[in-house]
Short mmCIF file of C-alpha atoms and ligand atoms in Angstrom, two decimals:
data_model
loop_
_atom_site.label_atom_id
_atom_site.label_comp_id
_atom_site.label_asym_id
_atom_site.label_seq_id
_atom_site.Cartn_x
_atom_site.Cartn_y
_atom_site.Cartn_z
CA UNK A 141 16.27 -118.11 76.73
CA UNK A 142 14.98 -115.95 74.02
CA UNK A 143 11.37 -117.02 73.39
CA UNK A 144 10.39 -116.54 69.76
CA UNK A 145 8.20 -119.47 68.57
CA UNK A 146 5.14 -120.13 70.82
CA UNK A 147 2.37 -122.69 70.61
CA UNK A 148 -1.01 -122.45 72.50
CA UNK A 149 -2.89 -125.65 73.09
CA UNK A 150 -6.82 -125.05 73.30
CA UNK A 151 -8.94 -122.75 71.22
CA UNK A 152 -11.51 -121.82 73.90
CA UNK A 153 -11.97 -118.32 75.36
CA UNK A 154 -8.72 -118.31 77.19
CA UNK A 155 -6.56 -119.95 74.44
CA UNK A 156 -7.93 -117.61 71.94
CA UNK A 157 -7.07 -114.59 74.01
CA UNK A 158 -3.52 -115.87 74.73
CA UNK A 159 -3.03 -116.40 70.96
CA UNK A 160 -4.38 -112.97 70.27
CA UNK A 161 -1.94 -111.18 72.58
CA UNK A 162 1.10 -113.16 71.38
CA UNK A 163 0.23 -112.47 67.59
CA UNK A 164 -0.42 -108.84 68.26
CA UNK A 165 2.95 -108.48 70.00
CA UNK A 166 4.86 -110.07 67.01
CA UNK A 167 5.29 -113.67 67.96
CA UNK A 168 4.89 -116.43 65.70
CA UNK A 169 2.09 -118.48 67.37
CA UNK A 170 0.60 -121.84 66.43
CA UNK A 171 -2.92 -122.57 67.80
CA UNK A 172 -3.30 -126.29 68.42
CA UNK A 173 -6.85 -127.98 68.60
CA UNK A 174 -7.99 -131.38 68.28
CA UNK A 175 -10.29 -130.78 65.14
CA UNK A 176 -10.32 -128.63 62.15
CA UNK A 177 -13.76 -127.34 63.06
CA UNK A 178 -12.53 -126.26 66.42
CA UNK A 179 -9.64 -124.44 64.68
CA UNK A 180 -11.98 -122.64 62.42
CA UNK A 181 -14.27 -121.49 65.20
CA UNK A 182 -11.18 -120.11 67.14
CA UNK A 183 -9.78 -118.18 64.20
CA UNK A 184 -13.34 -116.70 63.64
CA UNK A 185 -13.44 -115.59 67.47
CA UNK A 186 -9.86 -114.28 67.43
CA UNK A 187 -10.76 -112.23 64.29
CA UNK A 188 -13.77 -110.70 66.02
CA UNK A 189 -11.76 -110.00 69.16
CA UNK A 190 -9.12 -108.11 66.87
CA UNK A 191 -11.89 -106.32 65.10
CA UNK A 192 -13.41 -105.20 68.53
CA UNK A 193 -9.95 -103.85 69.41
CA UNK A 194 -9.62 -101.86 66.20
CA UNK A 195 -13.08 -100.32 66.74
CA UNK A 196 -11.98 -99.35 70.24
CA UNK A 197 -8.76 -98.01 68.71
CA UNK A 198 -6.51 -100.06 71.06
CA UNK A 199 -4.76 -101.42 67.86
CA UNK A 200 -4.56 -100.18 64.30
CA UNK A 201 -5.94 -102.04 61.25
CA UNK A 202 -2.27 -102.72 60.26
CA UNK A 203 -1.53 -104.46 63.64
CA UNK A 204 -4.81 -106.61 63.29
CA UNK A 205 -3.61 -107.85 59.71
CA UNK A 206 0.00 -108.46 60.97
CA UNK A 207 -1.48 -110.32 64.08
CA UNK A 208 -3.57 -112.62 61.76
CA UNK A 209 -0.49 -113.38 59.56
CA UNK A 210 1.44 -114.42 62.80
CA UNK A 211 -1.15 -117.06 63.55
CA UNK A 212 -0.74 -120.65 62.25
CA UNK A 213 -2.80 -123.65 63.24
CA UNK A 214 -2.16 -127.26 63.98
CA UNK A 215 -4.31 -130.32 64.72
CA UNK A 216 -3.14 -132.55 67.54
CA UNK A 217 -0.39 -131.69 70.20
CA UNK A 218 1.75 -134.54 68.64
CA UNK A 219 2.22 -132.25 65.63
CA UNK A 220 3.66 -129.37 67.48
CA UNK A 221 6.96 -128.26 65.88
CA UNK A 222 9.78 -129.66 68.31
CA UNK A 223 11.59 -126.40 67.92
CA UNK A 224 8.83 -124.37 69.67
CA UNK A 225 10.34 -122.41 72.50
CA UNK A 226 7.23 -122.18 74.63
CA UNK A 227 3.91 -124.07 74.64
CA UNK A 228 1.00 -122.54 76.78
CA UNK A 229 -1.58 -125.07 77.68
CA UNK A 230 -5.14 -123.68 77.89
CA UNK A 231 -7.59 -126.51 77.80
CA UNK A 232 -10.39 -127.20 80.30
CA UNK A 233 -9.68 -127.71 83.88
CA UNK A 234 -9.13 -131.52 83.86
CA UNK A 235 -5.78 -132.78 85.57
CA UNK A 236 -5.76 -136.01 83.62
CA UNK A 237 -6.22 -134.15 80.11
CA UNK A 238 -3.52 -131.51 81.04
CA UNK A 239 -1.07 -134.26 82.19
CA UNK A 240 -1.40 -136.23 79.10
CA UNK A 241 -0.81 -133.17 76.98
CA UNK A 242 2.22 -132.25 78.82
CA UNK A 243 3.68 -135.76 78.74
CA UNK A 244 3.29 -135.95 74.97
CA UNK A 245 4.91 -132.42 74.61
CA UNK A 246 7.82 -133.39 76.90
CA UNK A 247 8.59 -136.29 74.80
CA UNK A 248 8.70 -134.46 71.46
CA UNK A 249 10.07 -130.77 72.39
CA UNK A 250 13.69 -129.85 72.30
CA UNK A 251 15.34 -130.04 75.67
CA UNK A 252 15.35 -126.07 76.23
CA UNK A 253 11.63 -125.72 75.49
CA UNK A 254 9.51 -124.22 78.33
CA UNK A 255 5.95 -125.56 79.16
CA UNK A 256 3.33 -123.41 80.82
CA UNK A 257 -0.13 -123.94 82.00
CA UNK A 258 -2.91 -121.31 82.20
CA UNK A 259 -4.69 -123.43 84.92
CA UNK A 260 -6.83 -121.36 87.08
CA UNK A 261 -6.27 -123.63 90.14
CA UNK A 262 -4.66 -127.09 89.70
CA UNK A 263 -1.28 -127.36 91.45
CA UNK A 264 1.51 -126.47 89.10
CA UNK A 265 3.97 -128.80 91.08
CA UNK A 266 1.52 -131.79 90.34
CA UNK A 267 1.02 -130.91 86.59
CA UNK A 268 4.82 -130.69 85.93
CA UNK A 269 6.18 -133.51 83.84
CA UNK A 270 8.95 -135.24 85.88
CA UNK A 271 11.87 -134.79 83.46
CA UNK A 272 11.06 -131.06 82.74
CA UNK A 273 9.79 -129.86 86.15
CA UNK A 274 12.43 -127.13 86.05
CA UNK A 275 11.19 -125.80 82.72
CA UNK A 276 7.49 -125.83 83.76
CA UNK A 277 5.59 -122.88 85.10
CA UNK A 278 1.91 -121.52 85.56
CA UNK A 279 1.12 -118.57 83.31
CA UNK A 280 -2.31 -117.58 84.66
CA UNK A 281 -3.97 -114.84 82.32
CA UNK A 282 -7.31 -113.22 83.16
CA UNK A 283 -10.53 -113.12 81.11
CA UNK A 284 -10.82 -111.22 78.69
CA UNK A 285 -7.21 -111.88 77.90
CA UNK A 286 -6.74 -108.94 75.37
CA UNK A 287 -8.05 -106.46 77.90
CA UNK A 288 -6.71 -107.52 81.41
CA UNK A 289 -3.26 -106.50 82.33
CA UNK A 290 -2.51 -109.20 84.82
CA UNK A 291 -0.58 -112.38 84.40
CA UNK A 292 0.13 -114.52 87.52
CA UNK A 293 3.34 -116.48 87.08
CA UNK A 294 3.21 -119.48 89.30
CA UNK A 295 6.38 -121.20 90.57
CA UNK A 296 5.92 -124.88 91.02
CA UNK A 297 8.28 -126.59 93.57
CA UNK A 298 11.11 -127.24 90.89
CA UNK A 299 10.53 -124.31 88.61
CA UNK A 300 14.08 -122.78 87.86
CA UNK A 301 15.00 -119.17 87.98
CA UNK A 302 15.90 -119.28 84.40
CA UNK A 303 12.41 -120.42 83.43
CA UNK A 304 10.82 -117.91 85.62
CA UNK A 305 12.95 -115.07 84.29
CA UNK A 306 12.34 -116.11 80.63
CA UNK A 307 8.65 -116.09 81.15
CA UNK A 308 8.58 -112.88 83.19
CA UNK A 309 10.38 -111.21 80.17
CA UNK A 310 7.93 -112.71 77.68
CA UNK A 311 5.00 -111.47 79.82
CA UNK A 312 6.47 -107.91 79.74
CA UNK A 313 6.89 -108.22 76.00
CA UNK A 314 3.19 -109.00 75.88
CA UNK A 315 2.54 -105.66 77.64
CA UNK A 316 1.16 -107.35 80.62
CA UNK A 317 2.06 -107.11 84.21
CA UNK A 318 3.70 -110.21 85.79
CA UNK A 319 3.14 -111.08 89.45
CA UNK A 320 5.27 -113.91 91.19
CA UNK A 321 2.99 -116.38 93.02
CA UNK A 322 4.00 -119.55 94.82
CA UNK A 323 2.13 -122.80 94.20
CA UNK A 324 -0.67 -122.86 96.81
CA UNK A 325 -4.34 -123.53 96.18
CA UNK A 326 -5.98 -120.75 94.18
CA UNK A 327 -2.76 -118.93 93.82
CA UNK A 328 -3.59 -115.25 94.70
CA UNK A 329 -6.21 -114.17 92.09
CA UNK A 330 -8.69 -116.87 92.72
CA UNK A 331 -7.89 -117.41 96.36
CA UNK A 332 -9.27 -113.80 96.72
CA UNK A 333 -11.69 -113.47 94.09
CA UNK A 334 -13.56 -116.89 94.49
CA UNK A 335 -14.43 -116.46 98.20
CA UNK A 336 -15.78 -112.96 97.41
CA UNK A 337 -17.90 -114.28 94.63
CA UNK A 338 -19.10 -117.34 96.98
CA UNK A 339 -19.82 -114.96 99.77
CA UNK A 340 -22.03 -112.77 97.38
CA UNK A 341 -23.91 -116.03 96.59
CA UNK A 342 -24.38 -116.87 100.21
CA UNK A 343 -25.88 -113.29 100.71
CA UNK A 344 -28.29 -114.00 97.81
CA UNK A 345 -29.22 -117.51 99.22
CA UNK A 346 -29.93 -115.98 102.68
CA UNK A 347 -32.02 -113.24 101.18
CA UNK A 348 -29.96 -110.51 102.37
CA UNK A 349 -30.42 -108.43 99.11
CA UNK A 350 -31.57 -109.01 95.56
CA UNK A 351 -28.95 -110.12 92.96
CA UNK A 352 -28.96 -106.66 91.28
CA UNK A 353 -28.59 -104.74 94.69
CA UNK A 354 -25.49 -107.25 95.63
CA UNK A 355 -23.91 -106.29 92.19
CA UNK A 356 -24.78 -102.65 92.68
CA UNK A 357 -23.04 -102.63 96.24
CA UNK A 358 -19.78 -103.78 94.88
CA UNK A 359 -19.89 -101.89 91.51
CA UNK A 360 -20.93 -98.51 92.98
CA UNK A 361 -19.45 -98.97 96.52
CA UNK A 362 -16.12 -100.47 95.63
CA UNK A 363 -15.64 -99.48 91.85
CA UNK A 364 -15.59 -102.96 90.63
CA UNK A 365 -16.23 -103.11 86.80
CA UNK A 366 -18.79 -105.90 87.35
CA UNK A 367 -20.66 -107.01 90.40
CA UNK A 368 -19.75 -110.47 91.80
CA UNK A 369 -22.81 -112.17 90.52
CA UNK A 370 -22.42 -110.79 87.05
CA UNK A 371 -18.72 -111.74 87.19
CA UNK A 372 -19.54 -115.28 88.30
CA UNK A 373 -21.78 -115.64 85.14
CA UNK A 374 -19.09 -114.13 82.96
CA UNK A 375 -16.44 -116.68 84.36
CA UNK A 376 -18.89 -119.64 84.41
CA UNK A 377 -20.51 -121.11 87.69
CA UNK A 378 -18.85 -124.53 86.97
CA UNK A 379 -15.55 -122.91 86.86
CA UNK A 380 -16.24 -120.90 90.04
CA UNK A 381 -17.39 -124.05 91.76
CA UNK A 382 -14.36 -126.16 90.59
CA UNK A 383 -12.00 -123.45 91.86
CA UNK A 384 -13.84 -123.05 95.19
CA UNK A 385 -13.55 -126.88 95.64
CA UNK A 386 -9.91 -126.91 95.02
CA UNK A 387 -9.20 -124.10 97.53
CA UNK A 388 -11.59 -125.86 100.19
CA UNK A 389 -9.89 -129.15 99.77
CA UNK A 390 -6.44 -127.66 99.52
CA UNK A 391 -6.61 -125.76 102.73
CA UNK A 392 -9.18 -128.13 104.34
CA UNK A 393 -10.72 -125.03 106.10
CA UNK A 394 -14.44 -124.52 106.31
CA UNK A 395 -14.22 -120.75 105.49
CA UNK A 396 -13.85 -121.84 101.85
CA UNK A 397 -16.83 -124.18 101.64
CA UNK A 398 -18.67 -123.77 98.34
CA UNK A 399 -22.16 -122.22 98.77
CA UNK A 400 -25.14 -124.69 98.46
CA UNK A 401 -26.80 -122.35 95.92
CA UNK A 402 -23.69 -122.36 93.67
CA UNK A 403 -23.70 -126.21 93.74
CA UNK A 404 -27.41 -126.24 93.05
CA UNK A 405 -27.14 -124.03 90.16
CA UNK A 406 -24.27 -125.93 88.53
CA UNK A 407 -26.26 -129.14 89.06
CA UNK A 408 -29.26 -127.61 87.24
CA UNK A 409 -26.99 -126.38 84.19
CA UNK A 410 -27.32 -122.86 85.01
CA UNK A 411 -23.63 -121.99 84.24
CA UNK A 412 -23.98 -118.32 83.44
CA UNK A 413 -23.38 -116.58 79.99
CA UNK A 414 -22.16 -119.75 78.21
CA UNK A 415 -25.41 -121.71 79.06
CA UNK A 416 -27.61 -118.69 78.59
CA UNK A 417 -28.56 -118.34 82.13
CA UNK A 418 -26.90 -118.14 85.48
CA UNK A 419 -27.80 -115.47 88.02
CA UNK A 420 -29.11 -113.40 84.91
CA UNK A 421 -30.56 -114.48 81.52
CA UNK A 422 -28.50 -113.93 78.20
CA UNK A 423 -29.73 -113.69 74.64
N1 3HC B 124 -11.64 -109.82 73.15
C1 3HC B 124 -12.59 -110.59 73.49
N2 3HC B 124 -13.52 -110.33 74.43
C2 3HC B 124 -13.61 -109.14 74.92
C3 3HC B 124 -12.65 -108.09 74.40
C4 3HC B 124 -11.60 -108.53 73.47
N3 3HC B 124 -10.72 -107.65 73.06
N4 3HC B 124 -12.90 -106.90 74.88
C5 3HC B 124 -14.07 -107.13 75.67
N5 3HC B 124 -14.39 -108.44 75.65
C6 3HC B 124 -15.61 -109.07 76.25
C7 3HC B 124 -16.53 -109.54 77.07
O1 3HC B 124 -16.62 -110.85 77.23
C8 3HC B 124 -18.06 -108.94 76.72
O2 3HC B 124 -18.65 -109.79 75.67
P1 3HC B 124 -19.84 -109.41 74.64
O3 3HC B 124 -19.71 -108.03 74.13
O4 3HC B 124 -19.77 -110.40 73.66
O5 3HC B 124 -21.09 -109.47 75.70
C9 3HC B 124 -17.67 -107.72 76.34
O6 3HC B 124 -16.27 -107.79 76.03
C10 3HC B 124 -18.00 -106.56 77.11
O7 3HC B 124 -17.29 -105.69 76.52
P2 3HC B 124 -17.62 -104.12 76.61
O8 3HC B 124 -16.72 -103.61 75.51
O9 3HC B 124 -19.11 -103.86 76.34
O10 3HC B 124 -17.19 -103.81 77.96
P3 3HC B 124 -16.01 -102.92 78.45
O11 3HC B 124 -14.90 -102.96 77.43
O12 3HC B 124 -16.37 -101.65 79.22
O13 3HC B 124 -15.34 -103.80 79.73
C11 3HC B 124 -14.64 -105.90 80.93
C12 3HC B 124 -15.59 -105.33 79.63
C13 3HC B 124 -13.19 -105.58 80.49
C14 3HC B 124 -14.94 -107.25 80.66
C15 3HC B 124 -14.97 -105.31 82.14
O14 3HC B 124 -16.34 -105.38 82.46
C16 3HC B 124 -14.24 -105.89 83.34
O15 3HC B 124 -13.03 -105.48 83.67
N6 3HC B 124 -14.86 -106.93 83.98
C17 3HC B 124 -14.12 -107.63 85.12
C18 3HC B 124 -13.37 -108.78 84.39
C19 3HC B 124 -12.65 -109.52 85.50
O16 3HC B 124 -12.76 -109.44 86.62
N7 3HC B 124 -11.82 -110.51 84.89
C20 3HC B 124 -11.24 -111.51 85.77
C21 3HC B 124 -11.99 -112.71 85.77
S1 3HC B 124 -11.25 -114.11 86.86
C22 3HC B 124 -10.25 -114.81 85.73
O17 3HC B 124 -10.18 -114.58 84.56
C23 3HC B 124 -9.47 -115.80 86.45
C24 3HC B 124 -9.96 -117.31 86.03
O18 3HC B 124 -9.04 -118.17 86.61
C25 3HC B 124 -11.37 -117.54 86.56
#
């Protein structure tokens, strides 16, 4: 299937990034939110992301203007155009909310349309609407989406080869690198990344080193662009805890137990950049 018309549900950080890469690469993309106010904020953030890319000379001023023209907006999933070829869901990690969105979309979209979820850890097999499970797939982008090259393509139990191939081709057209992953807890990216972050938090809790030194070890010793505690703040500690919990529950293995310090910080509302404080403080 040749994917031309795309919709993205959710105007948060990930949704905005996904809209941006589709728009830059010439797709007609509709951003869907629940309120006009959220759409306005999203378009403002998408515009500043594009401006940042022009300043860094990764795109030209012309590409930026064309990308903005490729974006339209819509309030409510029930108002998505039934002729949309691909809908990518990027709302917060709540299984009930995501399932309700997919069921609504399943009822209104043409039979060939593909549904994708950007979930970071919820099972693709469990999220798939019953009647469209063959046309359902995980499309897991990395933050910040316009910069990171990887997209994990997660095959649910019933995802068809046609669906996988269409999404793989689309991912390549976005100038991203697709990686095929089976539907197991944490997929690959988060199954490896989150235990590393969790272990860094254990090291901090046990007083093995300061937060700055733990980050320096991984930045300077392993050439990671960000230390694990800085990265945890960047991702959001609540997101890290939610993913760790899915992996822990999914494998029922104590090696994945979330660190008590991570739990305590989430309970205290210290969520990282988005709350102004996590392991570090932010303006
Ligand atoms: N659009 C939006 N945000 C952008 C952006 C763009 N085009 N380019 C960069 N950013 C963001 C960052 O959020 C940060 O925001 P701020 O300026 O508002 O504080 C800022 O850019 C930092 O950008 P700089 O230009 O100063 O820094 P660099 O360009 O040198 O690198 C980086 C920034 C690419 C984020 C780099 O530090 C990096 O690669 N870090 C690791 C990122 C990573 O590991 N991502 C994966 C996270 S895991 C994930 O997403 C899975 C999920 O399921 C949890």
